């Protein structure tokens, strides 16, 4: 044990871990991020999406394991296994179990620091154990790898970071497979990387054949041996895919219903970036918010690495064929940063939404590896290397000054810092022959660490972060609102405020919103058809009506208290819905920030109904009539909706409008406020709704009702129904639609009312026939149903998706899709025992493939080893 510890210290494994970790920990402490202060590490996707997933992961592991496969905290209900494989399968995430939801920002910070350290450690192990660099020189490259531009830019994307740790280890065992024919370790670690995160593992998988060819070419062997070695290596990779089938097959099934449908059918052959701007990413701090969205590839490395790369290509010890393969690989990745077809190929045939060039860490890794060889094997400075390096410094500096003021990710201060660290690095390269190799290596390490630390500081400083108190204030409000809700029966909880769309999943209640890359295409369609905010990979129940509240079993609502604090993170500051019709429901509790309301009209999750429901219709761009159509069939009642309620309108600072539907409103003066003002006086105390077109979304407009600015969820692509009045008989209502731009397209502006008395009466009738003795979890509902003579259909509001199965009286029955979107089945009149359950599609066959493949691969390797021994 003592010898192992001494080896770890002597090979600088501890230093390779601690150097990047302490630099990032020091920066986070300087920014007073929790646990060091009131700031937090939460920003962009980490604060808006991932932290809720980590919170939901804790809930799943500690309290609700069925949520691994399906969760009603995901929209109205959604498959989860693919979400885990995309976001949460990293074993390092288990460290977050030691942090409660309120303290998750602290846990995430420490986990991020740990990953920075592990990246440096894994790179050091590869370089030292495979003799690419001495232990002292290896520190230069391991720290540069851990603090590279990719990791700094993607420090918020915890779901991808394991792969940058695993890549050097995969390469280590890939070399074992190529040189020593030891395939088992390589197959298993690459399979592990696929299970950990299949998306980034795909990018590694694309690189591995190029690396294998490069490594094989370094050996003194014939062409035939090359082909045999490549064949065996590719076979080992295929074995990894088979072992990982348990994750790949179910995930592929789910993605084909969602993100996989976005796979490009036609290749765009255009160039997407200017190559001469790409070199500016070698300047420290060349990353900001705009670069996060649609910027250049984040390939920052200390310039001493580029010097080493140039030195590699002038090495006499390296074969010309090997250099050609290395140059081709680097050139291919470089071309992908500016040419769309290659970029899409490396992104698994998907256009990345934000964070472009996610595979650039592979380019960085290979450059670092070649540079390590270049500096390790060159005994003194090479004149050609010096001239090319100096010329590149001059070219980068000149380009930066030419584009000063024309680009926003580099300024003169950064250029001056680049000149200093790169020229100093070139100076250190020149004086190598005048000092001992070890001392020179530490000198080079100082230059590299200075450059990397500057880049980390300047880049990370370009972002604002959520305060810890703001985050905790919202979590407290959500917990306060939902902790005392009934534990009996199934129900959903609606929100008129939200911190993120992951609130239900994170806080452990069945809600009506979610945001992830694994949302299927049917979900936005379902939400949009019933007038809710939805877009690609995101949905939110933000425009409910008393009809949709009942249909979707929205039994409770949490809402800000009127007149409560508007401090950052408070429920009022995060309001996203205007629902005066909630006053029709029962107030259960009201505390300092939030109130909880009960909807006694909520329908059961399962109940029998007549076959008339099969005749219900989806009315395009008319959510009120769509909900009414379903309701009248479920309740066997007449319409509860009054259509085309008359109103008057006038305009302010708008050119004359002859009509409201199908016309564009245009401002007279762009410097003044312009609005369309709609007025009406309710003749009843019912709830009134004005449908709004999708053209009003995406911050194209803002709305006031009787002078009060109302909250809206603008991220949508469908017509929604805005609740504009409730219990306002004989009281004039004026809705003002204010233009944010010079023009606004008007359409679908129709006023409706819904008879709340009729809705309540029909709801009570349906509730009496609902499932009884219900026992349920996230993947199963069992109970009793008594169907009347005219009730020959089993109805649920579970979204239809592969995996749901139904047993009636112990016998499997065919699952039907009702009203385009819901799980249901035929049922005979009488009493029945019902079981509705979810099984992950293809999981069993995928598990079988993985287990059999694993046994075959291990058995083959054991047999081979046994044969050698004998």
PDB file of N, CA, C and O in Angstrom, residues 720-751:
ATOM      1  N   UNK A 720     -53.397  29.793 -27.799  1.00  0.00           N
ATOM      2  CA  UNK A 720     -53.722  29.539 -26.398  1.00  0.00           C
ATOM      3  C   UNK A 720     -54.981  30.318 -26.023  1.00  0.00           C
ATOM      4  O   UNK A 720     -55.421  31.209 -26.759  1.00  0.00           O
ATOM      5  N   UNK A 721     -55.551  29.965 -24.875  1.00  0.00           N
ATOM      6  CA  UNK A 721     -56.753  30.654 -24.390  1.00  0.00           C
ATOM      7  C   UNK A 721     -56.410  31.372 -23.094  1.00  0.00           C
ATOM      8  O   UNK A 721     -56.119  30.736 -22.080  1.00  0.00           O
ATOM      9  N   UNK A 722     -56.441  32.692 -23.129  1.00  0.00           N
ATOM     10  CA  UNK A 722     -56.104  33.502 -21.964  1.00  0.00           C
ATOM     11  C   UNK A 722     -57.366  33.799 -21.163  1.00  0.00           C
ATOM     12  O   UNK A 722     -58.356  34.315 -21.701  1.00  0.00           O
ATOM     13  N   UNK A 723     -57.325  33.468 -19.871  1.00  0.00           N
ATOM     14  CA  UNK A 723     -58.443  33.761 -18.986  1.00  0.00           C
ATOM     15  C   UNK A 723     -58.469  35.273 -18.702  1.00  0.00           C
ATOM     16  O   UNK A 723     -57.583  35.807 -18.046  1.00  0.00           O
ATOM     17  N   UNK A 724     -59.487  35.973 -19.221  1.00  0.00           N
ATOM     18  CA  UNK A 724     -59.517  37.436 -19.114  1.00  0.00           C
ATOM     19  C   UNK A 724     -60.541  37.951 -18.102  1.00  0.00           C
ATOM     20  O   UNK A 724     -60.490  39.120 -17.707  1.00  0.00           O
ATOM     21  N   UNK A 725     -61.471  37.081 -17.684  1.00  0.00           N
ATOM     22  CA  UNK A 725     -62.484  37.530 -16.720  1.00  0.00           C
ATOM     23  C   UNK A 725     -63.076  36.329 -16.012  1.00  0.00           C
ATOM     24  O   UNK A 725     -63.142  35.223 -16.553  1.00  0.00           O
ATOM     25  N   UNK A 726     -63.540  36.562 -14.787  1.00  0.00           N
ATOM     26  CA  UNK A 726     -64.222  35.530 -14.010  1.00  0.00           C
ATOM     27  C   UNK A 726     -64.981  36.215 -12.874  1.00  0.00           C
ATOM     28  O   UNK A 726     -64.415  37.050 -12.157  1.00  0.00           O
ATOM     29  N   UNK A 727     -66.265  35.886 -12.742  1.00  0.00           N
ATOM     30  CA  UNK A 727     -67.134  36.508 -11.726  1.00  0.00           C
ATOM     31  C   UNK A 727     -67.086  38.036 -11.846  1.00  0.00           C
ATOM     32  O   UNK A 727     -66.961  38.758 -10.860  1.00  0.00           O
ATOM     33  N   UNK A 728     -67.176  38.507 -13.081  1.00  0.00           N
ATOM     34  CA  UNK A 728     -67.097  39.943 -13.368  1.00  0.00           C
ATOM     35  C   UNK A 728     -68.349  40.433 -14.096  1.00  0.00           C
ATOM     36  O   UNK A 728     -68.262  41.309 -14.975  1.00  0.00           O
ATOM     37  N   UNK A 729     -69.497  39.899 -13.750  1.00  0.00           N
ATOM     38  CA  UNK A 729     -70.742  40.282 -14.413  1.00  0.00           C
ATOM     39  C   UNK A 729     -70.963  41.792 -14.337  1.00  0.00           C
ATOM     40  O   UNK A 729     -70.808  42.411 -13.281  1.00  0.00           O
ATOM     41  N   UNK A 730     -71.279  42.372 -15.503  1.00  0.00           N
ATOM     42  CA  UNK A 730     -71.586  43.805 -15.638  1.00  0.00           C
ATOM     43  C   UNK A 730     -70.389  44.713 -15.352  1.00  0.00           C
ATOM     44  O   UNK A 730     -70.552  45.915 -15.123  1.00  0.00           O
ATOM     45  N   UNK A 731     -69.180  44.147 -15.339  1.00  0.00           N
ATOM     46  CA  UNK A 731     -67.968  44.942 -15.087  1.00  0.00           C
ATOM     47  C   UNK A 731     -67.142  44.972 -16.363  1.00  0.00           C
ATOM     48  O   UNK A 731     -66.765  43.937 -16.892  1.00  0.00           O
ATOM     49  N   UNK A 732     -66.888  46.162 -16.877  1.00  0.00           N
ATOM     50  CA  UNK A 732     -66.179  46.246 -18.165  1.00  0.00           C
ATOM     51  C   UNK A 732     -64.741  45.742 -18.070  1.00  0.00           C
ATOM     52  O   UNK A 732     -64.007  46.101 -17.152  1.00  0.00           O
ATOM     53  N   UNK A 733     -64.375  44.920 -19.039  1.00  0.00           N
ATOM     54  CA  UNK A 733     -63.016  44.375 -19.121  1.00  0.00           C
ATOM     55  C   UNK A 733     -62.355  44.928 -20.384  1.00  0.00           C
ATOM     56  O   UNK A 733     -62.935  44.887 -21.471  1.00  0.00           O
ATOM     57  N   UNK A 734     -61.156  45.454 -20.238  1.00  0.00           N
ATOM     58  CA  UNK A 734     -60.384  45.953 -21.386  1.00  0.00           C
ATOM     59  C   UNK A 734     -59.043  45.226 -21.443  1.00  0.00           C
ATOM     60  O   UNK A 734     -58.259  45.267 -20.492  1.00  0.00           O
ATOM     61  N   UNK A 735     -58.834  44.541 -22.545  1.00  0.00           N
ATOM     62  CA  UNK A 735     -57.577  43.817 -22.774  1.00  0.00           C
ATOM     63  C   UNK A 735     -56.768  44.605 -23.787  1.00  0.00           C
ATOM     64  O   UNK A 735     -57.221  44.821 -24.917  1.00  0.00           O
ATOM     65  N   UNK A 736     -55.591  45.039 -23.389  1.00  0.00           N
ATOM     66  CA  UNK A 736     -54.725  45.820 -24.284  1.00  0.00           C
ATOM     67  C   UNK A 736     -53.530  44.969 -24.695  1.00  0.00           C
ATOM     68  O   UNK A 736     -52.781  44.482 -23.848  1.00  0.00           O
ATOM     69  N   UNK A 737     -53.382  44.797 -25.991  1.00  0.00           N
ATOM     70  CA  UNK A 737     -52.276  44.017 -26.551  1.00  0.00           C
ATOM     71  C   UNK A 737     -51.263  45.007 -27.107  1.00  0.00           C
ATOM     72  O   UNK A 737     -51.520  45.699 -28.095  1.00  0.00           O
ATOM     73  N   UNK A 738     -50.113  45.097 -26.454  1.00  0.00           N
ATOM     74  CA  UNK A 738     -49.090  46.089 -26.792  1.00  0.00           C
ATOM     75  C   UNK A 738     -48.030  45.466 -27.699  1.00  0.00           C
ATOM     76  O   UNK A 738     -47.526  44.371 -27.423  1.00  0.00           O
ATOM     77  N   UNK A 739     -47.678  46.178 -28.752  1.00  0.00           N
ATOM     78  CA  UNK A 739     -46.683  45.683 -29.701  1.00  0.00           C
ATOM     79  C   UNK A 739     -45.270  45.988 -29.206  1.00  0.00           C
ATOM     80  O   UNK A 739     -44.976  47.118 -28.805  1.00  0.00           O
ATOM     81  N   UNK A 740     -44.410  44.981 -29.241  1.00  0.00           N
ATOM     82  CA  UNK A 740     -43.007  45.208 -28.915  1.00  0.00           C
ATOM     83  C   UNK A 740     -42.184  45.541 -30.153  1.00  0.00           C
ATOM     84  O   UNK A 740     -41.114  46.127 -30.049  1.00  0.00           O
ATOM     85  N   UNK A 741     -42.705  45.134 -31.297  1.00  0.00           N
ATOM     86  CA  UNK A 741     -42.016  45.409 -32.561  1.00  0.00           C
ATOM     87  C   UNK A 741     -42.858  46.378 -33.394  1.00  0.00           C
ATOM     88  O   UNK A 741     -43.918  46.833 -32.951  1.00  0.00           O
ATOM     89  N   UNK A 742     -42.424  46.647 -34.587  1.00  0.00           N
ATOM     90  CA  UNK A 742     -43.129  47.627 -35.414  1.00  0.00           C
ATOM     91  C   UNK A 742     -44.446  47.084 -35.963  1.00  0.00           C
ATOM     92  O   UNK A 742     -45.321  47.845 -36.362  1.00  0.00           O
ATOM     93  N   UNK A 743     -44.606  45.748 -35.984  1.00  0.00           N
ATOM     94  CA  UNK A 743     -45.835  45.169 -36.509  1.00  0.00           C
ATOM     95  C   UNK A 743     -46.151  43.874 -35.764  1.00  0.00           C
ATOM     96  O   UNK A 743     -45.290  43.282 -35.113  1.00  0.00           O
ATOM     97  N   UNK A 744     -47.408  43.435 -35.876  1.00  0.00           N
ATOM     98  CA  UNK A 744     -47.863  42.224 -35.200  1.00  0.00           C
ATOM     99  C   UNK A 744     -49.010  41.621 -35.996  1.00  0.00           C
ATOM    100  O   UNK A 744     -49.994  42.303 -36.293  1.00  0.00           O
ATOM    101  N   UNK A 745     -48.892  40.342 -36.354  1.00  0.00           N
ATOM    102  CA  UNK A 745     -49.940  39.677 -37.114  1.00  0.00           C
ATOM    103  C   UNK A 745     -51.079  39.285 -36.184  1.00  0.00           C
ATOM    104  O   UNK A 745     -50.877  38.699 -35.126  1.00  0.00           O
ATOM    105  N   UNK A 746     -52.316  39.626 -36.586  1.00  0.00           N
ATOM    106  CA  UNK A 746     -53.503  39.360 -35.781  1.00  0.00           C
ATOM    107  C   UNK A 746     -54.291  38.207 -36.376  1.00  0.00           C
ATOM    108  O   UNK A 746     -54.551  38.178 -37.579  1.00  0.00           O
ATOM    109  N   UNK A 747     -54.681  37.274 -35.519  1.00  0.00           N
ATOM    110  CA  UNK A 747     -55.495  36.153 -35.964  1.00  0.00           C
ATOM    111  C   UNK A 747     -56.012  35.418 -34.740  1.00  0.00           C
ATOM    112  O   UNK A 747     -55.461  35.552 -33.642  1.00  0.00           O
ATOM    113  N   UNK A 748     -57.096  34.659 -34.921  1.00  0.00           N
ATOM    114  CA  UNK A 748     -57.640  33.816 -33.847  1.00  0.00           C
ATOM    115  C   UNK A 748     -58.034  34.588 -32.595  1.00  0.00           C
ATOM    116  O   UNK A 748     -58.042  34.033 -31.489  1.00  0.00           O
ATOM    117  N   UNK A 749     -58.354  35.855 -32.724  1.00  0.00           N
ATOM    118  CA  UNK A 749     -58.795  36.638 -31.564  1.00  0.00           C
ATOM    119  C   UNK A 749     -60.298  36.457 -31.401  1.00  0.00           C
ATOM    120  O   UNK A 749     -61.109  37.196 -31.968  1.00  0.00           O
ATOM    121  N   UNK A 750     -60.654  35.448 -30.615  1.00  0.00           N
ATOM    122  CA  UNK A 750     -62.066  35.111 -30.409  1.00  0.00           C
ATOM    123  C   UNK A 750     -62.337  34.981 -28.919  1.00  0.00           C
ATOM    124  O   UNK A 750     -61.510  34.439 -28.178  1.00  0.00           O
ATOM    125  N   UNK A 751     -63.500  35.473 -28.493  1.00  0.00           N
ATOM    126  CA  UNK A 751     -63.854  35.468 -27.075  1.00  0.00           C
ATOM    127  C   UNK A 751     -64.873  34.366 -26.797  1.00  0.00           C
ATOM    128  O   UNK A 751     -65.861  34.207 -27.526  1.00  0.00           O
TER     129      UNK A 751
END
